Coordinates of C-alpha atoms in Angstrom, one line a residue:
Chain A
X207 CA -31.4 -2.8 74.8
X208 CA -28.9 -3.0 77.6
X209 CA -27.6 -6.3 78.9
X210 CA -27.5 -7.1 82.6
X211 CA -24.3 -5.8 84.2
X212 CA -21.2 -7.9 83.5
X213 CA -22.9 -10.0 80.9
X214 CA -21.2 -10.1 77.5
X215 CA -22.2 -11.9 74.3
X216 CA -19.4 -14.0 73.1
X217 CA -21.4 -16.5 71.0
X218 CA -24.3 -16.1 68.5
X219 CA -26.5 -18.2 70.7
X220 CA -26.1 -15.8 73.5
X221 CA -27.3 -12.9 71.4
X222 CA -30.5 -14.7 70.6
X223 CA -31.1 -16.2 74.0
X224 CA -34.3 -15.2 75.8
X225 CA -32.8 -16.3 79.2
X226 CA -29.3 -14.9 79.2
X227 CA -27.9 -15.5 82.6
X228 CA -28.0 -18.1 85.3
X229 CA -30.1 -15.7 87.4
X230 CA -32.6 -15.7 84.6
X231 CA -32.8 -19.5 84.7
X232 CA -33.1 -19.4 88.4
X233 CA -35.8 -16.9 88.3
X234 CA -37.9 -18.8 85.7
X235 CA -37.4 -22.0 87.8
X236 CA -38.6 -20.1 90.8
X237 CA -41.6 -18.8 88.9
X238 CA -42.6 -22.3 87.9
X239 CA -42.1 -23.5 91.5
X240 CA -44.3 -20.7 92.8
X241 CA -46.9 -21.5 90.1
X242 CA -46.9 -25.1 91.2
X243 CA -47.1 -24.5 94.9
X244 CA -49.2 -21.3 95.1
X245 CA -52.6 -22.9 94.0
X246 CA -52.3 -25.3 96.9
X247 CA -52.5 -22.4 99.3
X248 CA -54.9 -20.2 97.6
X249 CA -58.6 -20.3 98.2
X250 CA -60.8 -21.7 95.4
X251 CA -62.4 -18.3 94.9
X252 CA -59.0 -16.7 94.0
X253 CA -58.2 -19.8 91.9
X254 CA -61.4 -19.2 89.9
X255 CA -60.3 -15.6 89.2
X256 CA -56.8 -16.8 88.2
X257 CA -58.1 -19.6 85.9
X258 CA -60.4 -17.2 84.0
X259 CA -57.5 -14.7 83.8
X260 CA -55.2 -17.4 82.3
X261 CA -57.8 -18.3 79.7
X262 CA -58.2 -14.7 78.8
X263 CA -54.5 -14.3 78.7
X264 CA -54.3 -16.8 75.8
X265 CA -56.9 -14.9 73.8
X266 CA -55.0 -11.6 74.5
X267 CA -51.7 -13.2 73.5
X268 CA -53.3 -14.2 70.1
X269 CA -54.7 -10.7 69.7
X270 CA -51.3 -9.3 70.4
X271 CA -49.9 -11.2 67.5
X272 CA -52.3 -9.8 64.9
X273 CA -52.6 -6.3 66.4
X274 CA -49.4 -5.7 68.3
X275 CA -47.0 -7.4 65.8
X276 CA -48.8 -7.3 62.5
X277 CA -50.7 -4.0 63.1
X278 CA -54.1 -5.2 62.0
X279 CA -56.8 -4.2 64.5
X280 CA -59.1 -7.0 65.6
X281 CA -62.3 -6.2 67.3
X282 CA -63.7 -9.8 67.0
X283 CA -61.4 -11.8 69.2
X284 CA -64.3 -12.8 71.5
X285 CA -66.3 -14.1 68.5
X286 CA -63.3 -16.2 67.4
X287 CA -63.1 -17.5 70.9
X288 CA -66.8 -18.4 70.6
X289 CA -66.1 -20.4 67.5
X290 CA -63.5 -22.4 69.4
X291 CA -65.8 -22.9 72.4
X292 CA -68.8 -24.1 70.4
X293 CA -66.8 -26.4 68.2
X294 CA -65.0 -27.9 71.1
X295 CA -68.2 -28.3 73.1
X296 CA -70.1 -29.8 70.2
X297 CA -67.3 -32.1 69.2
X298 CA -67.2 -33.5 72.7
X299 CA -71.0 -33.7 73.1
X300 CA -71.8 -35.3 69.7
X301 CA -68.8 -37.4 68.8
X302 CA -67.4 -38.0 72.3
X303 CA -64.0 -36.8 71.3
X304 CA -61.5 -36.4 74.1
X305 CA -60.5 -33.0 75.2
X306 CA -57.0 -33.5 73.8
X307 CA -58.5 -33.7 70.3
X308 CA -61.2 -31.1 70.9
X309 CA -58.6 -28.5 71.9
X310 CA -56.6 -28.5 68.7
X311 CA -59.7 -29.0 66.7
X312 CA -61.3 -25.9 68.2
X313 CA -58.1 -24.0 67.4
X314 CA -58.2 -25.2 63.8
X315 CA -61.9 -24.4 63.5
X316 CA -61.3 -20.9 64.8
X317 CA -58.3 -20.6 62.5
X318 CA -60.5 -21.3 59.5
X319 CA -63.0 -18.7 60.5
X320 CA -60.2 -16.3 61.2
X321 CA -58.7 -16.8 57.7
X322 CA -62.1 -16.2 56.2
X323 CA -62.4 -12.8 57.9
X324 CA -58.7 -12.1 57.3
X325 CA -59.3 -12.5 53.5
X326 CA -60.5 -9.0 52.9
X327 CA -57.0 -7.8 53.7
X328 CA -56.2 -8.6 50.1
X329 CA -58.2 -5.5 49.2
X330 CA -58.3 -3.2 52.2
X331 CA -56.3 -2.3 55.2
X332 CA -56.2 -0.2 58.3
X333 CA -59.5 0.9 59.6
X334 CA -61.5 -0.9 56.9
X335 CA -60.0 -4.2 58.1
X336 CA -60.8 -3.2 61.6
X337 CA -64.4 -2.8 60.6
X338 CA -64.4 -6.3 59.0
X339 CA -63.4 -7.7 62.3
X340 CA -66.1 -5.6 64.0
X341 CA -68.6 -7.1 61.6
X342 CA -67.1 -10.6 62.2
X343 CA -68.0 -10.2 65.9
X344 CA -71.6 -9.7 65.2
X345 CA -71.9 -12.0 62.2
X346 CA -70.3 -15.0 64.0
X347 CA -72.5 -14.6 67.1
X348 CA -75.5 -14.3 64.8
X349 CA -74.5 -17.4 62.9
X350 CA -74.1 -19.3 66.1
X351 CA -77.3 -18.1 67.6
X352 CA -79.7 -18.4 64.6
X353 CA -78.8 -20.5 61.6
X354 CA -77.0 -23.1 63.8
X355 CA -79.6 -22.9 66.5
X356 CA -80.5 -26.6 66.3
X357 CA -76.9 -27.5 66.9
X358 CA -75.8 -24.9 69.4
X359 CA -79.0 -24.3 71.3
X360 CA -79.2 -20.6 70.2
X361 CA -79.3 -18.3 73.2
X362 CA -79.5 -21.2 75.6
X363 CA -76.5 -22.4 77.4
X364 CA -74.5 -25.2 75.8
X365 CA -73.5 -27.8 78.3
X366 CA -70.4 -29.9 78.0
X367 CA -68.2 -31.9 80.3
X368 CA -64.8 -31.5 82.0
X369 CA -61.5 -32.5 80.3
X370 CA -60.3 -36.0 81.2
X371 CA -56.7 -37.3 80.9
X372 CA -55.2 -40.6 82.0
X373 CA -58.2 -41.2 84.2
X374 CA -57.9 -37.8 85.9
X375 CA -61.0 -35.7 85.5
X376 CA -60.2 -32.0 85.6
X377 CA -63.2 -30.9 87.5
X378 CA -61.9 -28.9 90.5
X379 CA -60.4 -25.4 90.3
X380 CA -57.1 -26.8 91.5
X381 CA -56.8 -29.5 88.8
X382 CA -58.1 -27.1 86.2
X383 CA -55.5 -24.6 87.2
X384 CA -52.6 -26.9 86.4
X385 CA -54.2 -27.8 83.1
X386 CA -54.9 -24.2 82.1
X387 CA -51.6 -22.8 83.4
X388 CA -49.7 -25.5 81.5
X389 CA -51.4 -24.6 78.2
X390 CA -51.0 -20.9 78.8
X391 CA -47.3 -21.4 79.5
X392 CA -47.1 -23.4 76.2
X393 CA -48.9 -20.7 74.3
X394 CA -46.8 -18.0 75.8
X395 CA -43.7 -19.9 74.8
X396 CA -44.9 -20.2 71.2
X397 CA -45.9 -16.5 71.1
X398 CA -42.5 -15.4 72.4
X399 CA -40.6 -17.5 69.9
X400 CA -42.9 -16.8 67.0
X401 CA -41.9 -13.2 67.1
X402 CA -38.3 -14.1 66.9
X403 CA -38.7 -16.0 63.7
X404 CA -38.8 -14.9 60.0
X405 CA -42.6 -14.9 60.2
X406 CA -42.6 -12.6 63.3
X407 CA -40.2 -10.2 61.6
X408 CA -42.5 -10.2 58.6
X409 CA -45.3 -9.2 60.8
X410 CA -43.4 -6.3 62.3
X411 CA -42.4 -5.2 58.8
X412 CA -46.0 -5.2 57.6
X413 CA -47.0 -3.3 60.7
X414 CA -44.4 -0.6 60.4
X415 CA -44.8 0.1 56.7
X416 CA -46.7 -2.3 54.6
X417 CA -45.8 -0.8 51.2
X418 CA -42.1 -0.8 52.1
X419 CA -42.5 -4.4 53.3
X420 CA -44.1 -5.4 50.0
X421 CA -41.2 -3.7 48.1
X422 CA -38.8 -5.9 50.1
X423 CA -40.5 -9.0 48.9
X424 CA -42.9 -9.8 51.7
X425 CA -46.2 -11.2 50.6
X426 CA -48.5 -8.8 52.5
X427 CA -51.7 -10.8 51.9
X428 CA -50.2 -14.0 53.1
X429 CA -48.5 -12.4 56.1
X430 CA -51.7 -10.7 57.2
X431 CA -53.9 -13.8 56.7
X432 CA -51.3 -15.8 58.6
X433 CA -51.4 -13.3 61.5
X434 CA -55.2 -13.7 61.5
X435 CA -54.9 -17.4 61.4
X436 CA -52.5 -17.6 64.4
X437 CA -54.5 -15.0 66.3
X438 CA -57.7 -17.0 65.9
X439 CA -56.0 -20.2 66.7
X440 CA -55.1 -18.7 70.1
X441 CA -58.7 -17.6 70.4
X442 CA -59.9 -21.0 69.5
X443 CA -57.7 -22.7 72.2
X444 CA -58.9 -20.1 74.7
X445 CA -62.5 -20.8 73.7
X446 CA -62.1 -24.5 74.0
X447 CA -60.6 -24.1 77.5
X448 CA -63.4 -21.7 78.4
X449 CA -66.0 -24.3 77.2
X450 CA -64.6 -27.1 79.3
X451 CA -63.7 -24.9 82.2
X452 CA -67.2 -23.4 82.6
X453 CA -69.0 -26.5 81.3
X454 CA -72.0 -24.3 80.4
X455 CA -71.7 -21.2 78.4
X456 CA -73.8 -18.9 76.2
X457 CA -73.0 -16.5 73.4
X458 CA -73.1 -13.6 75.9
X459 CA -69.7 -14.8 77.2
X460 CA -68.3 -13.8 73.9
X461 CA -69.9 -10.4 73.4
X462 CA -68.6 -7.3 71.6
X463 CA -67.8 -5.9 75.0
X464 CA -65.6 -8.9 75.7
X465 CA -63.6 -8.2 72.5
X466 CA -63.2 -4.6 73.7
X467 CA -61.9 -5.8 77.0
X468 CA -59.3 -8.0 75.2
X469 CA -58.1 -5.0 73.2
X470 CA -58.0 -2.9 76.3
X471 CA -55.9 -5.5 78.2
X472 CA -53.5 -5.6 75.3
X473 CA -53.2 -1.8 75.2
X474 CA -52.7 -1.4 78.9
X475 CA -50.1 -4.2 78.9
X476 CA -48.3 -2.9 75.9
X477 CA -48.7 -3.9 72.2
X478 CA -46.0 -5.6 70.4
X479 CA -44.4 -7.3 73.3
X480 CA -45.1 -10.8 74.7
X481 CA -44.9 -9.5 78.2
X482 CA -47.6 -6.9 77.5
X483 CA -50.6 -9.2 77.2
X484 CA -49.6 -10.9 80.4
X485 CA -49.2 -7.7 82.4
X486 CA -52.3 -6.2 80.8
X487 CA -54.5 -9.2 81.7
X488 CA -53.1 -9.2 85.2
X489 CA -53.7 -5.5 85.6
X490 CA -57.2 -5.4 84.3
X491 CA -58.2 -8.5 86.3
X492 CA -56.7 -6.9 89.4
X493 CA -58.6 -3.7 88.7
X494 CA -61.8 -5.6 88.2
X495 CA -61.3 -7.6 91.5
X496 CA -60.4 -4.4 93.3
X497 CA -63.6 -2.7 92.2
X498 CA -65.6 -5.9 93.2
X499 CA -63.8 -5.9 96.6
X500 CA -64.6 -2.3 97.3
X501 CA -68.2 -2.4 96.2
X502 CA -69.6 -3.5 99.6
X503 CA -67.6 -0.8 101.3
X504 CA -68.9 1.7 98.8
X505 CA -72.5 0.7 99.4
X506 CA -72.0 1.1 103.2
X507 CA -70.6 4.6 102.7
X508 CA -73.0 5.7 100.0
X509 CA -76.2 3.7 100.4
X510 CA -77.9 5.8 97.7
X511 CA -76.1 3.9 95.0
X512 CA -78.3 1.6 93.0
X513 CA -77.2 -1.9 91.8
X514 CA -76.9 -0.6 88.3
X515 CA -74.6 2.2 89.4
X516 CA -72.4 -0.2 91.3
X517 CA -72.2 -2.5 88.3
X518 CA -71.2 0.4 86.1
X519 CA -68.2 1.3 88.3
X520 CA -66.1 -1.4 86.7
X521 CA -67.0 0.0 83.3
X522 CA -66.0 3.5 84.3
X523 CA -62.8 2.3 85.7
X524 CA -62.0 0.3 82.6
X525 CA -62.8 3.2 80.2
X526 CA -60.7 5.6 82.3
X527 CA -57.8 3.3 82.5
X528 CA -57.8 2.8 78.7
X529 CA -58.0 6.5 78.1
X530 CA -55.3 7.3 80.6
X531 CA -53.0 4.7 79.2
X532 CA -53.5 5.8 75.6
X533 CA -52.9 9.4 76.5
X534 CA -50.0 9.1 78.9
X535 CA -48.4 5.7 78.3
X536 CA -49.4 4.3 74.9
X537 CA -46.7 1.7 75.0
X538 CA -48.2 0.2 78.1
X539 CA -46.9 -1.4 81.2
X540 CA -44.4 -3.5 79.4
X541 CA -42.6 -0.3 78.4
X542 CA -42.7 1.0 82.0
X543 CA -41.2 -2.4 83.1
X544 CA -38.4 -2.0 80.5
X545 CA -37.6 1.5 81.7
X546 CA -37.5 0.2 85.3
X547 CA -35.2 -2.7 84.3
X548 CA -32.8 -0.4 82.5
X549 CA -32.6 2.1 85.2
X550 CA -32.2 -0.7 87.8
X551 CA -29.3 -2.1 86.0
X552 CA -27.6 1.3 85.8
X553 CA -28.4 2.4 89.3
X554 CA -27.0 4.4 91.0
X555 CA -25.8 6.1 87.8
X556 CA -28.1 8.1 85.6
X557 CA -26.8 6.5 82.4
Chain B
X46 CA -96.0 -7.1 46.7
X47 CA -97.8 -5.2 49.4
X48 CA -95.5 -6.9 51.9
X49 CA -92.5 -6.0 49.9
X50 CA -93.4 -2.4 49.6
X51 CA -94.3 -2.3 53.3
X52 CA -90.8 -3.6 54.1
X53 CA -89.2 -1.1 51.8
X54 CA -91.1 1.7 53.4
X55 CA -90.3 0.8 57.0
X56 CA -86.8 0.1 55.8
X57 CA -86.5 3.6 54.5
X58 CA -87.5 5.1 57.8
X59 CA -85.1 3.0 59.6
X60 CA -82.5 4.0 57.1
X61 CA -83.2 7.6 57.7
X62 CA -82.3 7.2 61.4
X63 CA -79.2 5.3 60.4
X64 CA -78.5 8.1 58.0
X65 CA -78.5 10.6 60.9
X66 CA -76.1 8.4 62.9
X67 CA -73.9 8.0 59.9
X68 CA -73.9 11.7 59.1
X69 CA -72.3 12.4 62.5
X70 CA -70.0 9.5 61.9
X71 CA -68.9 10.6 58.4
X72 CA -68.5 14.2 59.5
X73 CA -66.0 13.2 62.1
X74 CA -64.2 10.8 59.7
X75 CA -64.0 13.4 57.0
X76 CA -62.6 16.2 59.1
X77 CA -60.4 14.4 61.5
X78 CA -59.9 10.9 60.1
X79 CA -61.2 9.4 63.3
X80 CA -63.5 6.4 63.2
X81 CA -65.9 7.3 66.0
X82 CA -67.2 4.1 67.5
X83 CA -68.7 6.1 70.4
X84 CA -71.5 7.4 68.2
X85 CA -73.9 4.7 69.3
X86 CA -73.4 5.5 73.0
X87 CA -73.9 9.2 72.2
X88 CA -77.1 8.5 70.4
X89 CA -78.2 6.4 73.3
X90 CA -77.3 9.1 75.8
X91 CA -79.1 11.7 73.7
X92 CA -82.3 9.6 73.3
X93 CA -82.4 8.8 77.0
X94 CA -81.7 12.4 78.0
X95 CA -84.6 13.6 75.9
X96 CA -87.0 10.9 77.2
X97 CA -85.9 11.6 80.8
X98 CA -86.3 15.4 80.4
X99 CA -89.7 15.2 78.7
X100 CA -91.4 12.2 80.4
X101 CA -89.8 12.1 83.9
X102 CA -89.1 15.8 84.6
X103 CA -92.2 16.8 82.6
X104 CA -90.6 19.6 80.6
X105 CA -92.5 20.7 77.5
X106 CA -91.5 18.7 74.4
X107 CA -89.8 21.6 72.6
X108 CA -87.8 22.5 75.7
X109 CA -86.7 18.9 76.2
X110 CA -85.5 18.7 72.7
X111 CA -83.6 22.0 72.9
X112 CA -82.2 21.1 76.3
X113 CA -81.0 17.7 75.3
X114 CA -79.5 19.0 72.1
X115 CA -77.7 21.7 74.0
X116 CA -76.4 19.4 76.7
X117 CA -75.2 16.8 74.1
X118 CA -73.6 19.6 72.1
X119 CA -71.6 20.7 75.1
X120 CA -70.6 17.1 75.8
X121 CA -69.4 16.7 72.2
X122 CA -67.6 20.0 72.3
X123 CA -65.8 19.1 75.5
X124 CA -64.8 15.7 74.1
X125 CA -62.3 17.4 71.8
X126 CA -60.5 19.0 74.8
X127 CA -60.1 15.6 76.5
X128 CA -59.4 12.9 75.5
X129 CA -59.1 13.7 71.8
X130 CA -56.7 16.6 71.6
X131 CA -53.8 14.8 73.2
X132 CA -54.5 12.0 70.6
X133 CA -53.9 14.1 67.5
X134 CA -51.3 12.5 65.4
X135 CA -51.4 9.2 67.3
X136 CA -51.8 5.9 65.4
X137 CA -55.3 4.9 64.2
X138 CA -55.7 2.1 66.6
X139 CA -55.1 4.3 69.6
X140 CA -57.7 6.9 68.5
X141 CA -60.3 4.2 67.7
X142 CA -59.6 2.7 71.0
X143 CA -60.2 6.0 72.7
X144 CA -63.6 6.3 71.0
X145 CA -64.3 2.7 72.2
X146 CA -63.4 3.7 75.7
X147 CA -65.8 6.6 75.3
X148 CA -68.4 4.1 74.1
X149 CA -68.0 2.2 77.4
X150 CA -67.8 5.4 79.4
X151 CA -71.1 6.8 78.1
X152 CA -72.7 3.4 78.3
X153 CA -71.7 3.3 81.9
X154 CA -73.1 6.8 82.4
X155 CA -76.4 5.8 80.9
X156 CA -76.4 2.6 83.1
X157 CA -75.6 4.5 86.3
X158 CA -78.2 7.2 85.7
X159 CA -81.1 5.2 84.3
X160 CA -80.3 1.7 85.2
X161 CA -79.3 -1.3 83.2
X162 CA -81.0 -1.8 79.9
X163 CA -83.7 0.6 81.0
X164 CA -86.8 1.1 78.9
X165 CA -87.7 4.7 79.1
X166 CA -91.2 6.1 78.9
X167 CA -91.2 7.7 75.5
X168 CA -92.9 11.1 75.1
X169 CA -94.4 10.8 71.6
X170 CA -94.8 14.1 69.9
X171 CA -95.2 13.1 66.3
X172 CA -98.8 12.5 65.2
X173 CA -99.4 8.8 65.0
X174 CA -102.2 8.4 62.6
X175 CA -102.3 5.3 60.5
X176 CA -102.9 5.7 56.8
X177 CA -103.4 3.0 54.2
X178 CA -102.5 3.5 50.6
X179 CA -103.3 0.5 48.4
X180 CA -102.9 -1.9 51.3
X181 CA -99.6 -0.4 52.5
X182 CA -99.9 0.8 56.0
X183 CA -98.1 4.0 56.7
X184 CA -98.0 5.4 60.2
X185 CA -97.6 9.1 60.2
X186 CA -94.8 9.1 62.8
X187 CA -92.7 7.1 60.4
X188 CA -93.4 9.5 57.7
X189 CA -92.7 12.5 59.9
X190 CA -89.4 11.1 61.2
X191 CA -88.4 10.5 57.6
X192 CA -89.2 14.1 56.7
X193 CA -87.5 15.5 59.8
X194 CA -84.5 13.3 59.2
X195 CA -84.3 14.4 55.6
X196 CA -84.7 18.1 56.7
X197 CA -81.9 17.9 59.2
X198 CA -79.7 16.2 56.7
X199 CA -80.5 18.9 54.1
X200 CA -79.9 21.7 56.5
X201 CA -76.6 20.1 57.5
X202 CA -75.5 19.7 53.9
X203 CA -76.3 23.3 53.1
X204 CA -74.4 24.4 56.1
X205 CA -71.4 22.3 55.2
X206 CA -71.3 23.4 51.6
X207 CA -72.2 27.1 51.8
X208 CA -71.4 28.5 55.2
X209 CA -68.1 30.0 56.2
X210 CA -67.7 27.5 59.1
X211 CA -68.6 24.6 56.8
X212 CA -65.9 25.8 54.5
X213 CA -63.4 25.8 57.4
X214 CA -64.5 22.2 58.2
X215 CA -63.9 21.1 54.7
X216 CA -60.5 22.8 54.8
X217 CA -59.6 20.9 58.0
X218 CA -60.6 17.7 56.2
X219 CA -58.0 18.5 53.5
X220 CA -55.1 19.0 55.9
X221 CA -54.3 20.6 59.2
X222 CA -51.0 22.3 58.4
X223 CA -52.3 24.6 55.7
X224 CA -55.5 25.4 57.7
X225 CA -53.4 26.6 60.6
X226 CA -51.3 28.8 58.3
X227 CA -54.5 30.4 57.1
X228 CA -55.3 31.5 60.6
X229 CA -58.0 29.0 61.3
X230 CA -58.0 27.2 64.7
X231 CA -58.0 23.5 63.9
X232 CA -58.9 22.4 67.4
X233 CA -61.8 24.9 67.5
X234 CA -63.1 23.4 64.2
X235 CA -62.6 19.9 65.4
X236 CA -64.5 20.7 68.7
X237 CA -67.3 22.1 66.6
X238 CA -67.3 19.0 64.4
X239 CA -67.7 16.8 67.4
X240 CA -70.4 19.0 68.9
X241 CA -72.3 18.9 65.6
X242 CA -71.8 15.1 65.2
X243 CA -73.1 14.6 68.7
X244 CA -76.1 16.9 68.1
X245 CA -77.0 15.1 64.8
X246 CA -76.7 11.8 66.7
X247 CA -79.0 13.1 69.4
X248 CA -81.5 14.1 66.8
X249 CA -81.3 10.6 65.5
X250 CA -81.8 9.3 69.0
X251 CA -84.8 11.4 69.6
X252 CA -86.4 10.5 66.2
X253 CA -85.8 6.8 66.6
X254 CA -87.3 6.9 70.1
X255 CA -90.4 8.1 68.3
X256 CA -90.4 5.0 66.1
X257 CA -89.3 2.3 68.4
X258 CA -89.3 3.7 71.9
X259 CA -86.2 4.7 73.9
X260 CA -84.5 1.5 75.0
X261 CA -81.0 0.3 75.1
X262 CA -81.2 -0.9 71.5
X263 CA -80.4 2.7 70.4
X264 CA -76.8 2.0 71.1
X265 CA -76.7 -0.4 68.1
X266 CA -77.6 2.4 65.7
X267 CA -74.1 3.9 65.9
X268 CA -72.4 0.6 65.0
X269 CA -74.9 -0.4 62.3
X270 CA -74.8 3.0 60.7
X271 CA -71.1 2.2 59.9
X272 CA -72.3 -0.4 57.4
X273 CA -74.3 2.2 55.6
X274 CA -71.4 4.7 55.8
X275 CA -69.0 2.2 54.3
X276 CA -71.4 1.2 51.6
X277 CA -71.8 4.8 50.6
X278 CA -68.2 5.7 51.0
X279 CA -66.7 6.9 54.3
X280 CA -65.8 10.4 53.1
X281 CA -69.0 11.1 51.2
X282 CA -71.9 12.7 53.0
X283 CA -74.6 12.0 50.4
X284 CA -73.0 8.5 49.9
X285 CA -73.5 7.8 53.6
X286 CA -77.1 8.8 53.5
X287 CA -77.8 6.7 50.4
X288 CA -75.8 3.8 51.9
X289 CA -77.8 4.0 55.1
X290 CA -81.1 4.0 53.2
X291 CA -80.0 1.0 51.3
X292 CA -78.9 -0.8 54.4
X293 CA -82.2 0.1 56.1
X294 CA -84.3 -1.3 53.3
X295 CA -82.1 -4.4 52.8
X296 CA -82.2 -5.1 56.6
X297 CA -85.9 -4.9 56.8
X298 CA -86.4 -7.0 53.6
X299 CA -84.0 -9.6 55.0
X300 CA -85.8 -9.5 58.3
X301 CA -89.2 -9.9 56.6
X302 CA -88.3 -12.6 54.1
X303 CA -85.5 -14.7 55.8
X304 CA -86.2 -14.3 59.5
X305 CA -86.2 -11.7 62.2
X306 CA -82.8 -12.8 63.6
X307 CA -80.9 -11.8 60.5
X308 CA -82.1 -8.2 60.9
X309 CA -79.6 -7.6 63.7
X310 CA -76.6 -9.0 61.7
X311 CA -77.5 -7.8 58.3
X312 CA -75.9 -4.3 58.4
X313 CA -72.7 -6.1 59.3
X314 CA -73.0 -8.5 56.4
X315 CA -73.5 -5.5 54.1
X316 CA -70.5 -4.0 55.7
X317 CA -68.3 -7.0 54.9
X318 CA -69.6 -7.4 51.4
X319 CA -69.2 -3.7 50.7
X320 CA -65.6 -3.8 51.9
X321 CA -64.8 -6.8 49.9
X322 CA -66.4 -5.7 46.7
X323 CA -66.1 -2.0 46.7
X324 CA -63.9 -0.9 49.6
X325 CA -64.2 2.8 49.0
X326 CA -67.9 2.7 48.8
X327 CA -70.3 3.8 46.1
X328 CA -69.4 7.5 46.3
X329 CA -66.1 7.5 48.3
X330 CA -62.8 8.8 47.1
X331 CA -60.3 6.1 46.2
X332 CA -57.0 6.7 47.9
X333 CA -53.8 6.0 46.0
X334 CA -50.8 5.2 48.2
X335 CA -47.2 6.0 47.6
X336 CA -44.2 5.1 49.7

């Protein structure tokens, strides 16, 4: 990786720093300023889209830890999110816990379920483990819908209330934006730093060659289960936010399709980078919104289209985008961004 | 006891359809190492195509069957060219994700042609007489679909074991490099495998439409069949069939004795248990890894 022009590492801390130069600090400060001011200008419709995108981003960040860094495919992220959403909603409804207790509790609850489904990694790996997570998706939703029906209301929507803090009720899109954006920033911070620790390097070692990693003294089972635990903690937090953001949700919000969307976002963004999930979520959300925007125009041009055909356009777009990325840019947008940055630094020279 | 046997019987017929789905699934896994999650959507497309051709366009049943099998065969064959050929040698996750994208893609095709969660008019062609043996009610279409499913499976196994092309397929399963050096085109074989898997899936779709009607639920068959395939061993054809029959019976028994809701989740519970207890299945080959 090349450094920005004219920047030299003279101390160890500089080697490890995420933000290397003053420009970096200025840029991150500018980003936070924009994030603070922008919602005041944006319409509430756009804020809704952004809020949902930020919640999804947390789930995809978690997924990236288990799949992108640790190399274990997870097709059940939406179900882990459902665990978080339902435990958070139920804790608030039945015990009157505050949102600030519900959020970590939901995370921990999802973590426990994640550990449970990460356990088979003691015996199997690769595709078999992917199938366990696929099964987890359907089993978790079944458990929520049927055996716990008296608690969760089965297929009916579970209603819960908005988060409250210091007398502020987060009930408008604007207030919720600050809450969600804050938590997303925090989760991104942890995700970025986790990958720079011993644990993060263990994950990468297990992903790249698990037998070699084991020979080098890494406990594979513990590493994989830890990856699942962290991943589902992220899912739980995202679920809890989803619950109190929507205030009424059903299991259909956490379908298998949703899990696929998460994996798709991660792939489009670029696996194994922290930037990837952010870019991927942004890209897929934009794509989705673009399709939505152009739908009325499409109907006016081609009035023969039925409602079902219109609704499947987003699906077509999503499927094609995933295939195109996997075939032509498997390392995702984050890699493209890296290439752009490197060539920008060297410009006008070729190398 | 009568209820138990009744459950076993209808479970076997459900298992036979799972078996057809799993057969296509295992075939692809064996020869290419790809976990084809798109199988369910292909079954759905095949089943809808048949219903549409026969009931909506009014083609004779035999023509509709032949046409839908041909069309789906071509679809499966062309899938190899794009997007699967560029994916050869890519990591597993990428390839699985491509099949998932295909799952979404074919789901979207079905939605855009026939509408969302459409229930198709099903042209029933199997005789539907009801027989009763010692209190157990057997409808003849269940019986027939079981026989036809078994017949297709047997024909396929014979083809796979004794024909020249079947031999080539098994060779591709062993390793691509050596097959190429023997002058066999790997991509042609893989394309054929995909076509066959799709055709078998279509047969499964058509047969299950005879039992339960052609609706969007067909899409679940592809995913649920994975449970049976894992139970039997992913790289064993007879294992997958037996596994699917077991899953079908267990699923119906669980649905009958515990509650209907568990029926949908049961194949997945079997899947997890099978992976935890016997990861390589009842008849699968255990893989030994070296650095």
